[in-house]
Tab-separated table of C-alpha atoms in Angstrom:
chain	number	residue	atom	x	y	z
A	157	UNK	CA	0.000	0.000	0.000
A	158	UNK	CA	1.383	3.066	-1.069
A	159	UNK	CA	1.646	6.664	1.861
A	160	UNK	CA	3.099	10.018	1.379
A	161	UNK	CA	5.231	11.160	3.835
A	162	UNK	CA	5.057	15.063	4.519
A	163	UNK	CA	7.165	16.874	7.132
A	164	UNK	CA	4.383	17.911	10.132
A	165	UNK	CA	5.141	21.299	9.802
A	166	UNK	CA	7.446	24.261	8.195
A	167	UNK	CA	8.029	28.068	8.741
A	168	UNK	CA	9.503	30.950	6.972
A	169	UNK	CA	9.016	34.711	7.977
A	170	UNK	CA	6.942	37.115	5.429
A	171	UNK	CA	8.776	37.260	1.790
A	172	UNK	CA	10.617	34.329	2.137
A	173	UNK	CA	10.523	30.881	0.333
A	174	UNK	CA	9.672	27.495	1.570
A	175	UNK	CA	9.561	24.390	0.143
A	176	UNK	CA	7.314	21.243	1.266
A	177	UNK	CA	7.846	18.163	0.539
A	178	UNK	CA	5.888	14.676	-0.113
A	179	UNK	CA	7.841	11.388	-0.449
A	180	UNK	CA	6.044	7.928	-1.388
A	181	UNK	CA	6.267	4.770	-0.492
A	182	UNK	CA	6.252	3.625	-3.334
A	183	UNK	CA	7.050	4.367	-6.902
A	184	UNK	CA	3.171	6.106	-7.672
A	185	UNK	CA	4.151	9.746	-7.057
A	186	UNK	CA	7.199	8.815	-10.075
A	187	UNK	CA	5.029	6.788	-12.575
A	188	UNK	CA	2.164	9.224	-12.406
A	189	UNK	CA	1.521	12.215	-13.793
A	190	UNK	CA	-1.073	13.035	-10.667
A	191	UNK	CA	-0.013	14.758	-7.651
A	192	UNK	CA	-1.575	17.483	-6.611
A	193	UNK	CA	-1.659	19.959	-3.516
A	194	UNK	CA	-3.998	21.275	-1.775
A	195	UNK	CA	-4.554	24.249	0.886
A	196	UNK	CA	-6.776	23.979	3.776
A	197	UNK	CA	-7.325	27.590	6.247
A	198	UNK	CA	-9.057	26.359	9.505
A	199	UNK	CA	-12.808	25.230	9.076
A	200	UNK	CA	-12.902	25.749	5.245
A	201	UNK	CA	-13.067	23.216	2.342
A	202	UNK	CA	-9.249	22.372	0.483
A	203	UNK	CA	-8.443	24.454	-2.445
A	204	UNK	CA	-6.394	22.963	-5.263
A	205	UNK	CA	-3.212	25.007	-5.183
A	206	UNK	CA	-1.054	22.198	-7.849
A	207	UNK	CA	-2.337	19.634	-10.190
A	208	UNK	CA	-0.569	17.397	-12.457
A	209	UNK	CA	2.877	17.731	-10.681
A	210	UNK	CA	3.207	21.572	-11.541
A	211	UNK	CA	0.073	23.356	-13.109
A	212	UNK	CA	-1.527	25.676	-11.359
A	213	UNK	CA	-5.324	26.168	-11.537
A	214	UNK	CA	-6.638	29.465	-12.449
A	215	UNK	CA	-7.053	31.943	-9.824
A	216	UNK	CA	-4.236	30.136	-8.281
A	217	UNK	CA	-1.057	32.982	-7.385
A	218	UNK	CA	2.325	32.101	-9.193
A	219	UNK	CA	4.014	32.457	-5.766
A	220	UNK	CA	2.896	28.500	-5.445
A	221	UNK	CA	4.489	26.258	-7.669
A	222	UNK	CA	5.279	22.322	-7.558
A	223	UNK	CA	7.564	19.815	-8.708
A	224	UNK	CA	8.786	16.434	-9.162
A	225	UNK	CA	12.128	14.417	-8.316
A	226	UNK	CA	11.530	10.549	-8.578
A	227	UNK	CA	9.466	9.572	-5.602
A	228	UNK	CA	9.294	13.289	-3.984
A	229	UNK	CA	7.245	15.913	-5.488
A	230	UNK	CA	7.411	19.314	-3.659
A	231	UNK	CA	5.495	22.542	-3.351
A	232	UNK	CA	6.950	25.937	-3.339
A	233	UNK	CA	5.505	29.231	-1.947
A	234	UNK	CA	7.826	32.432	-2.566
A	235	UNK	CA	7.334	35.480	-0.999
A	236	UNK	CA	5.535	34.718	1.969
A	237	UNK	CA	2.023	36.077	3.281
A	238	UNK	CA	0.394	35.885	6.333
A	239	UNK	CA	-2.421	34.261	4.470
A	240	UNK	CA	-0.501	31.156	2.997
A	241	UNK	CA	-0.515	30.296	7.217
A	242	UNK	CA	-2.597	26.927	6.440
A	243	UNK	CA	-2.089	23.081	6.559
A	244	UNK	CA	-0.742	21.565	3.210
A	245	UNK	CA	-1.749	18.375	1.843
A	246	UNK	CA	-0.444	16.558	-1.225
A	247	UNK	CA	-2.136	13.868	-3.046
A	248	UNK	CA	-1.471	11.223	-5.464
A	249	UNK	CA	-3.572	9.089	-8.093
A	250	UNK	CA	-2.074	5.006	-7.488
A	251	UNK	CA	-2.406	2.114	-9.054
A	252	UNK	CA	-3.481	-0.143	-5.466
A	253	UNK	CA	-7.413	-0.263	-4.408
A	254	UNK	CA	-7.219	2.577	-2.860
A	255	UNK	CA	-7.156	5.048	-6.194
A	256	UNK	CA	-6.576	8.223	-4.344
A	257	UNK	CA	-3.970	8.780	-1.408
A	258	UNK	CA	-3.268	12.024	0.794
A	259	UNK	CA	-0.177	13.080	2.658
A	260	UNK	CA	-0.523	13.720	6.243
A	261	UNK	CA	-0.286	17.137	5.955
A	262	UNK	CA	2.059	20.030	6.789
A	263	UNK	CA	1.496	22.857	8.490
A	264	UNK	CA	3.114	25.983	7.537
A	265	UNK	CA	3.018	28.605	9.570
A	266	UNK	CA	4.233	32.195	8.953
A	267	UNK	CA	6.339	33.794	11.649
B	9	UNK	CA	-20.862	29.948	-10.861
B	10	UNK	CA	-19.793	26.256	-10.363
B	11	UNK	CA	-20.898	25.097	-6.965
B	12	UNK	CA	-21.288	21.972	-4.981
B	13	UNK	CA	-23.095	21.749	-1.948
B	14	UNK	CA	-23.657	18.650	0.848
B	15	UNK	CA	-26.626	17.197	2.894
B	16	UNK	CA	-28.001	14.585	4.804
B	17	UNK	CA	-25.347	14.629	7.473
B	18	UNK	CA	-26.190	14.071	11.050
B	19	UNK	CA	-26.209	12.092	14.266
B	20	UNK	CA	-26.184	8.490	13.911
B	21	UNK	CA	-25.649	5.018	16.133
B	22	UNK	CA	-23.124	3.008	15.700
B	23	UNK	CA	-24.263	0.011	12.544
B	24	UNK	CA	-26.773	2.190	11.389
B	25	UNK	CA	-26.996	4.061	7.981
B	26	UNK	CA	-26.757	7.669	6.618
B	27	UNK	CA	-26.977	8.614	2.846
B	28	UNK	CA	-25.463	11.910	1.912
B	29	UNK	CA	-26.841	13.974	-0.727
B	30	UNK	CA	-24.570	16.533	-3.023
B	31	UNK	CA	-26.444	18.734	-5.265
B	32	UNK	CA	-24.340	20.555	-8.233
B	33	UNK	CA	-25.143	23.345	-9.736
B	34	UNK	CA	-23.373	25.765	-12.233
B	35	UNK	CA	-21.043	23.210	-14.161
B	36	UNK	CA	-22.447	20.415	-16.654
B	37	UNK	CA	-22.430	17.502	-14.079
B	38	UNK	CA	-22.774	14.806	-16.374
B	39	UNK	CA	-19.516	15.154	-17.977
B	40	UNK	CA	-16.948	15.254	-14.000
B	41	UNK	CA	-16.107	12.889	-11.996
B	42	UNK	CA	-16.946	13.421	-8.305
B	43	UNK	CA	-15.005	12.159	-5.259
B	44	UNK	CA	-16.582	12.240	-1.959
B	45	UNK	CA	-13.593	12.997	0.415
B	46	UNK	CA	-13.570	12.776	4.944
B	47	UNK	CA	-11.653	14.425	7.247
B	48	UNK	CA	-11.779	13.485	10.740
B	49	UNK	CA	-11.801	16.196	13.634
B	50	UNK	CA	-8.381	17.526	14.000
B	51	UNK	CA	-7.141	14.977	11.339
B	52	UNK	CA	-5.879	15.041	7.402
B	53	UNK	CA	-7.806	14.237	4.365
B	54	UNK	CA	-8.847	10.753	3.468
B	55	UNK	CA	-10.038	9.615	0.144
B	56	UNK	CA	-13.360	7.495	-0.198
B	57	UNK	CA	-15.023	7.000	-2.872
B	58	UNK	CA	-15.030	8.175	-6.942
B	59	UNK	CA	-17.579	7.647	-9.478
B	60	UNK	CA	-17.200	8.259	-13.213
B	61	UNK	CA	-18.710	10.753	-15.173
B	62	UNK	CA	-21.104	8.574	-16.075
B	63	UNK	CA	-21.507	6.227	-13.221
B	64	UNK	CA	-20.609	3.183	-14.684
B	65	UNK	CA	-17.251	3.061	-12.776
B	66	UNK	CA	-16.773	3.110	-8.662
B	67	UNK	CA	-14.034	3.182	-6.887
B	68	UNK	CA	-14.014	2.902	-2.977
B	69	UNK	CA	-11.076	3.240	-0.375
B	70	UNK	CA	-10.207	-0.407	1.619
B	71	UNK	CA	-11.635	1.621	4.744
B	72	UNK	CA	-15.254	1.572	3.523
B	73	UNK	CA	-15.499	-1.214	1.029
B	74	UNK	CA	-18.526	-3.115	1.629
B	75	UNK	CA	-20.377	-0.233	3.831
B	76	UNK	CA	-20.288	2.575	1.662
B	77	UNK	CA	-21.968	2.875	-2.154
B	78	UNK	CA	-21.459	5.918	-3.966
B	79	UNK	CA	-23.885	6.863	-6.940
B	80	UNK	CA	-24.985	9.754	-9.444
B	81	UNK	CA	-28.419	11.023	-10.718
B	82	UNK	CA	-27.175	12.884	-14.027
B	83	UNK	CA	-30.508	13.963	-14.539
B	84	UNK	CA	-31.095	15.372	-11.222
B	85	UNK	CA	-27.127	16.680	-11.274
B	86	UNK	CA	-26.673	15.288	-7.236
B	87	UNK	CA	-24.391	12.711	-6.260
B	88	UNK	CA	-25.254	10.413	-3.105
B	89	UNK	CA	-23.181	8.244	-0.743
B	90	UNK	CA	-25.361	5.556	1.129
B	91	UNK	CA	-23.348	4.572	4.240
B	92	UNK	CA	-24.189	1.195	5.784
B	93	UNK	CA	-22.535	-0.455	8.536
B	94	UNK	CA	-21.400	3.304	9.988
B	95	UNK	CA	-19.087	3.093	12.830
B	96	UNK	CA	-17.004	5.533	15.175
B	97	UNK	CA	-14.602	5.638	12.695
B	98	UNK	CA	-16.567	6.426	10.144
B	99	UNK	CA	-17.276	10.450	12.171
B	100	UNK	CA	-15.637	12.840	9.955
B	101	UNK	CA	-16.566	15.758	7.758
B	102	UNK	CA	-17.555	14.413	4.372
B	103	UNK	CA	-16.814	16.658	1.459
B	104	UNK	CA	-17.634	15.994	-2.392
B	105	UNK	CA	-15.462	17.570	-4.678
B	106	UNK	CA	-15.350	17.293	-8.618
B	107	UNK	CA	-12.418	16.210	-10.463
B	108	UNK	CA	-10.789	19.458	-12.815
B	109	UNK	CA	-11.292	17.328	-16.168
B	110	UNK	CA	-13.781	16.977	-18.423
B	111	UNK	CA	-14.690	13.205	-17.974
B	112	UNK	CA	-11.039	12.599	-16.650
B	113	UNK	CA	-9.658	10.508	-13.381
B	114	UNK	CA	-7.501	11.804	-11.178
B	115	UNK	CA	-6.407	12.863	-7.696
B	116	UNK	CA	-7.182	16.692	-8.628
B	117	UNK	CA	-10.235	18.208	-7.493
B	118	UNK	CA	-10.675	22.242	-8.022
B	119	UNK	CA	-14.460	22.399	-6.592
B	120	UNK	CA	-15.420	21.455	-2.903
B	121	UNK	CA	-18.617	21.423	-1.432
B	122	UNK	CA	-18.425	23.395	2.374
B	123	UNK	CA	-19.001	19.051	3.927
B	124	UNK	CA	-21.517	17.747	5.687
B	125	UNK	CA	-20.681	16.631	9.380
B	126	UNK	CA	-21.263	12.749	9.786
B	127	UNK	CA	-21.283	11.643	13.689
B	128	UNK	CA	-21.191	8.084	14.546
B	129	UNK	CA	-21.970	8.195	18.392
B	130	UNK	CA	-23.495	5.902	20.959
């Protein structure tokens, strides 16, 4: 059974850059072409921040961006804002029963 | 304005049964996937259950094989998940949430519904 490992949480001060990662398992996150991220404030539904490794949906600021190294895909925010303070989930399509698996989550706060 | 919104969630004993309701509106339903999606309290997301565009494929997480049974009325553009079975485990917030492509499979959903509370509670 394939998991995604995320780090539990990361920080960065306002206009900085952090990076979050999401290691599998197993090889899913490298034969797919699905991982995706998603941003969740407190209370409120996920947004999709990252789809398909590294497109962006619209609406969706260019400060977040995401990419993919063999097992690990990550997710970059530049120029940090108060407002990206929220947990961070990534997501991948398998090829096991269950079709759909989520990371743990990170959460990112903004000092 | 594309839009998806939840019902039917509640109170319920443990082994008894709950069907959520998700009613779309704004998008042409027949032609997305939809995932229905939980989330514990205080815990991350977990995957459930997807149905095709056109219903004739299901897909259901090891955790509610059996119990759950997730279907589509294209003509009434609402998507339903009967829950048999429930148990404590089962209490989460359930969200539905479309997949971005048109009649496409994938781990990517851009449109949530604000989730129905499900409580499983003795």
């Amino acid at each position: 059974q394939s998991a995604l490992t995320q780090p539990a949480s990361v920080s960065g001060s306002p206009g900085q850059s952090i990076t979050i990662s999401c290691t599998a398992t197993s090889s899913d996150v490298g034969r797919y072409k699905f991982v995706s991220w998603y941003q969740q404030h407190p209370g409120k539904a996920p947004k999709l921040m990252i789809y398909d490794v590294s497109f962006r949906p619209s609406g969706v600021s260019n400060r977040f961006s995401g990419t993919r190294s063999g097992n690990t895909a990550s997710l970059a925010i530049s120029g940090l804002q108060a407002e990206d303070e929220a947990d961070y989930y990534c997501s991948s399509y398998t090829s096991s029963s269950t079709l759909v698996i989520f990371g743990g989550g990170t959460k990112l706060t903004v000092l | 304005q594309a839009q998806l919104v939840e019902s039917g969630g509640g109170v319920v004993q443990p082994g008894r049964s709950l069907r959520l309701s998700c009613a779309a509106s704004g998008f042409s339903f027949s032609n997305y996937a939809i995932d229905w999606v939980r989330q514990a309290p205080g815990k991350g997301l977990e995957w459930v259950a997807l149905i095709s565009y056109d219903g004739s494929n299901k897909y259901y997480a090891d955790s509610v094989k059996g119990r759950f049974t997730i279907s589509r009325d294209n003509s009434k553009n609402t998507l339903y998940l009967q829950m048999d079975s429930l148990r404590a485990e089962d209490t989460a917030v359930y969200y539905c949430a479309r997949d971005i492509g048109w009649q496409r499979q994938s781990d990517a959903f851009d449109i949530w519904g604000q989730g129905a509370m499900v409580n499983v509670f003795s």
